[in-house]
């Protein structure tokens, strides 16, 4: 197999490259070369995916059997569209890493493939679908942009040559968003730890290495399709996740569970101040059963937590990213909320 990885320098892109190299495939990456690493055995094409000239030059470096696009998360649909048009004649199929946020019902409703999607034209720019001023709900802008990106891929390659993968939260070694690293560092500090909501609340984060393996799997398959890529509903809970963080870091802390309503009364920001915590009913009710039937496997969450901690302890640091600064509650604010709640009876 000959594949092109758009991105490929860090986190999911790097994991995809490692997986493909492990299979003996020929791997080309296309990125700006400003962050991440270049793995041995990879042919790197330097360029900016927002440049029409760079895309045209990239297309001359093919052909490939498949493109795996791991770097479209912050690109508007029109950039994805330009890339797919430039590469359509140079590759057999296109694997686009999207998100469950493309569903119109996320995060309030249970979701399955085939449910209605957000609006978002294939040629939209970055301003399309922005949240209104003062908006405090889910990030509709992100979902609309990614839905437009999906439409850009299908518009160019057709559904018979497009693989659309929709992960939820991706964790694991190299995570740059900062969700799991923050919880691990918080567990390491010990003491009373503000645990959000209910300990038995199901969650569905997935390991970056498992997403990468499945992306490489489908890149090898003729045809196309759509898959939600999450852990099974009900397998993992917020309680088992936080306990895994405590176990990995030496069991120095004690979890104090504070109800959703109390946290909301204190103005705690969902999804960021206490990462992975969200009160919307559908956020962790994403059906991925057809994906498992198609060969996807998902390692235990405890393994993801443990391996990420070992990665951090080895002195590794994620690629700097502005999203990381938004995650985690300040120690003083955490203490204030715990004091206001009072001691458990």
Coordinates of N, CA and C in Angstrom, one line a residue, residues 218-300:
X218 N -9.3 0.8 7.1 CA -10.3 1.2 6.0 C -9.6 1.7 4.8
X219 N -8.4 2.3 5.0 CA -7.7 2.8 3.8 C -7.3 1.7 2.9
X220 N -7.3 0.5 3.3 CA -6.9 -0.6 2.5 C -8.1 -1.2 1.8
X221 N -9.3 -0.8 2.2 CA -10.5 -1.5 1.7 C -11.1 -0.7 0.5
X222 N -11.4 -1.3 -0.6 CA -12.1 -0.6 -1.7 C -13.5 -0.2 -1.2
X223 N -14.0 0.9 -1.8 CA -15.3 1.3 -1.4 C -15.2 2.5 -0.5
X224 N -16.3 2.6 0.3 CA -16.4 3.7 1.3 C -17.4 3.4 2.3
X225 N -17.5 4.3 3.3 CA -18.5 4.1 4.3 C -18.4 5.2 5.4
X226 N -19.2 5.1 6.4 CA -19.3 6.0 7.5 C -19.3 5.2 8.8
X227 N -18.4 5.6 9.8 CA -18.3 4.9 11.0 C -18.2 5.9 12.2
X228 N -19.0 5.7 13.2 CA -18.7 6.3 14.5 C -17.6 5.5 15.2
X229 N -16.7 6.2 15.8 CA -15.5 5.5 16.4 C -15.4 5.9 17.8
X230 N -16.0 5.1 18.7 CA -16.0 5.4 20.1 C -15.9 4.1 20.9
X231 N -15.7 4.2 22.2 CA -15.7 3.0 23.1 C -17.2 2.6 23.2
X232 N -17.4 1.3 23.6 CA -18.8 0.8 23.7 C -19.6 1.6 24.8
X233 N -20.8 1.8 24.5 CA -21.7 2.5 25.5 C -21.8 1.6 26.8
X234 N -21.5 2.1 27.9 CA -21.6 1.4 29.2 C -20.4 0.7 29.6
X235 N -19.4 0.6 28.8 CA -18.2 -0.1 29.3 C -17.4 0.6 30.3
X236 N -17.2 1.9 30.1 CA -16.4 2.8 31.0 C -17.3 3.8 31.6
X237 N -16.9 4.2 32.8 CA -17.6 5.3 33.5 C -16.7 6.4 34.0
X238 N -17.2 7.5 34.4 CA -16.4 8.6 34.9 C -15.7 8.1 36.2
X239 N -16.3 7.2 36.9 CA -15.7 6.7 38.1 C -14.6 5.8 37.8
X240 N -14.7 4.9 36.9 CA -13.6 4.0 36.5 C -12.5 4.7 35.9
X241 N -12.8 5.8 35.1 CA -11.7 6.6 34.5 C -10.9 7.3 35.6
X242 N -11.6 8.0 36.5 CA -10.8 8.7 37.5 C -10.1 7.7 38.5
X243 N -10.6 6.6 38.7 CA -9.9 5.6 39.6 C -8.7 5.1 38.8
X244 N -8.8 5.0 37.5 CA -7.6 4.6 36.7 C -6.5 5.6 36.8
X245 N -6.9 6.9 36.8 CA -5.9 8.0 37.0 C -5.2 7.9 38.3
X246 N -6.0 7.7 39.4 CA -5.5 7.5 40.7 C -4.5 6.3 40.8
X247 N -4.9 5.2 40.2 CA -4.1 4.0 40.3 C -2.8 4.2 39.6
X248 N -2.8 4.9 38.4 CA -1.6 5.0 37.6 C -0.6 6.0 38.3
X249 N -1.1 6.9 39.1 CA -0.2 7.9 39.7 C 0.1 7.7 41.1
X250 N -0.3 6.6 41.7 CA 0.2 6.3 43.0 C -0.9 6.3 44.1
X251 N -2.1 6.5 43.7 CA -3.3 6.5 44.7 C -3.1 7.5 45.8
X252 N -2.8 8.8 45.5 CA -2.6 9.8 46.5 C -3.8 10.6 46.8
X253 N -4.8 10.5 46.0 CA -6.0 11.4 46.1 C -7.2 10.6 46.6
X254 N -8.2 11.4 46.9 CA -9.5 10.9 47.3 C -10.6 11.6 46.5
X255 N -11.5 10.9 45.8 CA -12.5 11.5 45.0 C -13.7 12.0 45.8
X256 N -14.1 13.2 45.6 CA -15.3 13.8 46.2 C -16.3 14.1 45.1
X257 N -17.3 13.2 45.0 CA -18.3 13.4 44.0 C -19.3 14.5 44.3
X258 N -19.4 15.5 43.4 CA -20.3 16.6 43.5 C -21.3 16.6 42.4
X259 N -22.6 16.7 42.8 CA -23.7 16.5 41.8 C -23.6 17.6 40.7
X260 N -24.1 17.2 39.5 CA -24.1 18.1 38.4 C -24.7 19.5 38.7
X261 N -25.9 19.5 39.4 CA -26.6 20.7 39.7 C -25.7 21.7 40.6
X262 N -25.0 21.1 41.5 CA -24.1 21.9 42.4 C -23.0 22.6 41.5
X263 N -22.4 21.8 40.6 CA -21.4 22.3 39.8 C -21.9 23.4 38.9
X264 N -23.1 23.2 38.4 CA -23.7 24.2 37.5 C -24.0 25.5 38.3
X265 N -24.4 25.3 39.5 CA -24.7 26.5 40.4 C -23.5 27.3 40.7
X266 N -22.3 26.6 40.7 CA -21.0 27.3 40.9 C -20.4 27.8 39.6
X267 N -21.1 27.6 38.5 CA -20.6 28.1 37.2 C -19.5 27.4 36.6
X268 N -19.3 26.1 37.0 CA -18.2 25.3 36.4 C -18.4 25.1 34.9
X269 N -17.4 25.4 34.1 CA -17.6 25.2 32.7 C -17.5 23.8 32.3
X270 N -18.5 23.3 31.7 CA -18.6 21.9 31.2 C -17.6 21.7 30.1
X271 N -17.0 20.5 30.1 CA -16.1 20.0 29.0 C -14.7 20.5 29.2
X272 N -14.5 21.6 29.9 CA -13.1 22.1 30.0 C -12.6 22.2 31.4
X273 N -13.4 22.9 32.3 CA -12.8 23.1 33.7 C -12.7 21.7 34.3
X274 N -13.6 20.8 34.1 CA -13.5 19.4 34.5 C -13.6 18.6 33.3
X275 N -12.5 18.3 32.7 CA -12.5 17.6 31.4 C -13.3 16.3 31.4
X276 N -14.0 16.1 30.3 CA -14.9 15.0 30.0 C -16.3 15.1 30.7
X277 N -16.5 16.1 31.6 CA -17.7 16.2 32.3 C -18.7 17.1 31.4
X278 N -19.9 16.5 31.2 CA -20.9 17.2 30.5 C -22.2 16.6 30.9
X279 N -23.2 17.5 31.1 CA -24.5 17.0 31.6 C -25.5 16.6 30.5
X280 N -25.2 17.0 29.2 CA -26.1 16.6 28.1 C -26.3 15.1 28.0
X281 N -27.5 14.7 27.9 CA -27.8 13.2 27.9 C -27.1 12.4 26.8
X282 N -27.0 13.0 25.6 CA -26.5 12.2 24.5 C -25.0 12.2 24.3
X283 N -24.3 13.0 25.1 CA -22.9 13.2 24.8 C -22.1 11.9 24.7
X284 N -22.5 10.9 25.6 CA -21.8 9.6 25.7 C -22.7 8.5 25.3
X285 N -23.6 8.7 24.3 CA -24.5 7.7 23.9 C -24.4 7.6 22.4
X286 N -23.2 7.3 21.9 CA -22.9 7.2 20.5 C -22.8 5.7 20.1
X287 N -23.6 5.3 19.2 CA -23.7 3.9 18.8 C -22.5 3.6 17.8
X288 N -21.6 2.7 18.2 CA -20.5 2.3 17.3 C -20.5 0.8 17.0
X289 N -21.6 0.2 17.3 CA -21.7 -1.3 17.1 C -21.4 -1.7 15.6
X290 N -21.9 -1.0 14.6 CA -21.5 -1.3 13.2 C -20.0 -1.2 13.0
X291 N -19.3 -0.3 13.7 CA -17.9 -0.1 13.5 C -17.1 -1.4 14.1
X292 N -17.6 -1.9 15.2 CA -17.0 -3.1 15.8 C -17.2 -4.3 14.8
X293 N -18.4 -4.3 14.3 CA -18.7 -5.4 13.3 C -17.8 -5.3 12.1
X294 N -17.3 -4.1 11.8 CA -16.4 -3.9 10.7 C -14.9 -4.1 11.0
X295 N -14.7 -4.5 12.3 CA -13.3 -4.8 12.6 C -12.6 -3.9 13.6
X296 N -13.3 -2.9 14.1 CA -12.7 -2.0 15.0 C -12.5 -2.7 16.4
X297 N -11.4 -2.4 17.1 CA -11.3 -2.9 18.5 C -10.8 -1.7 19.3
X298 N -11.2 -1.8 20.6 CA -10.9 -0.7 21.5 C -10.3 -1.2 22.8
X299 N -9.1 -0.9 23.1 CA -8.4 -1.4 24.2 C -9.1 -0.8 25.5
X300 N -8.8 -1.5 26.7 CA -9.4 -1.0 27.9 C -8.9 0.5 28.2

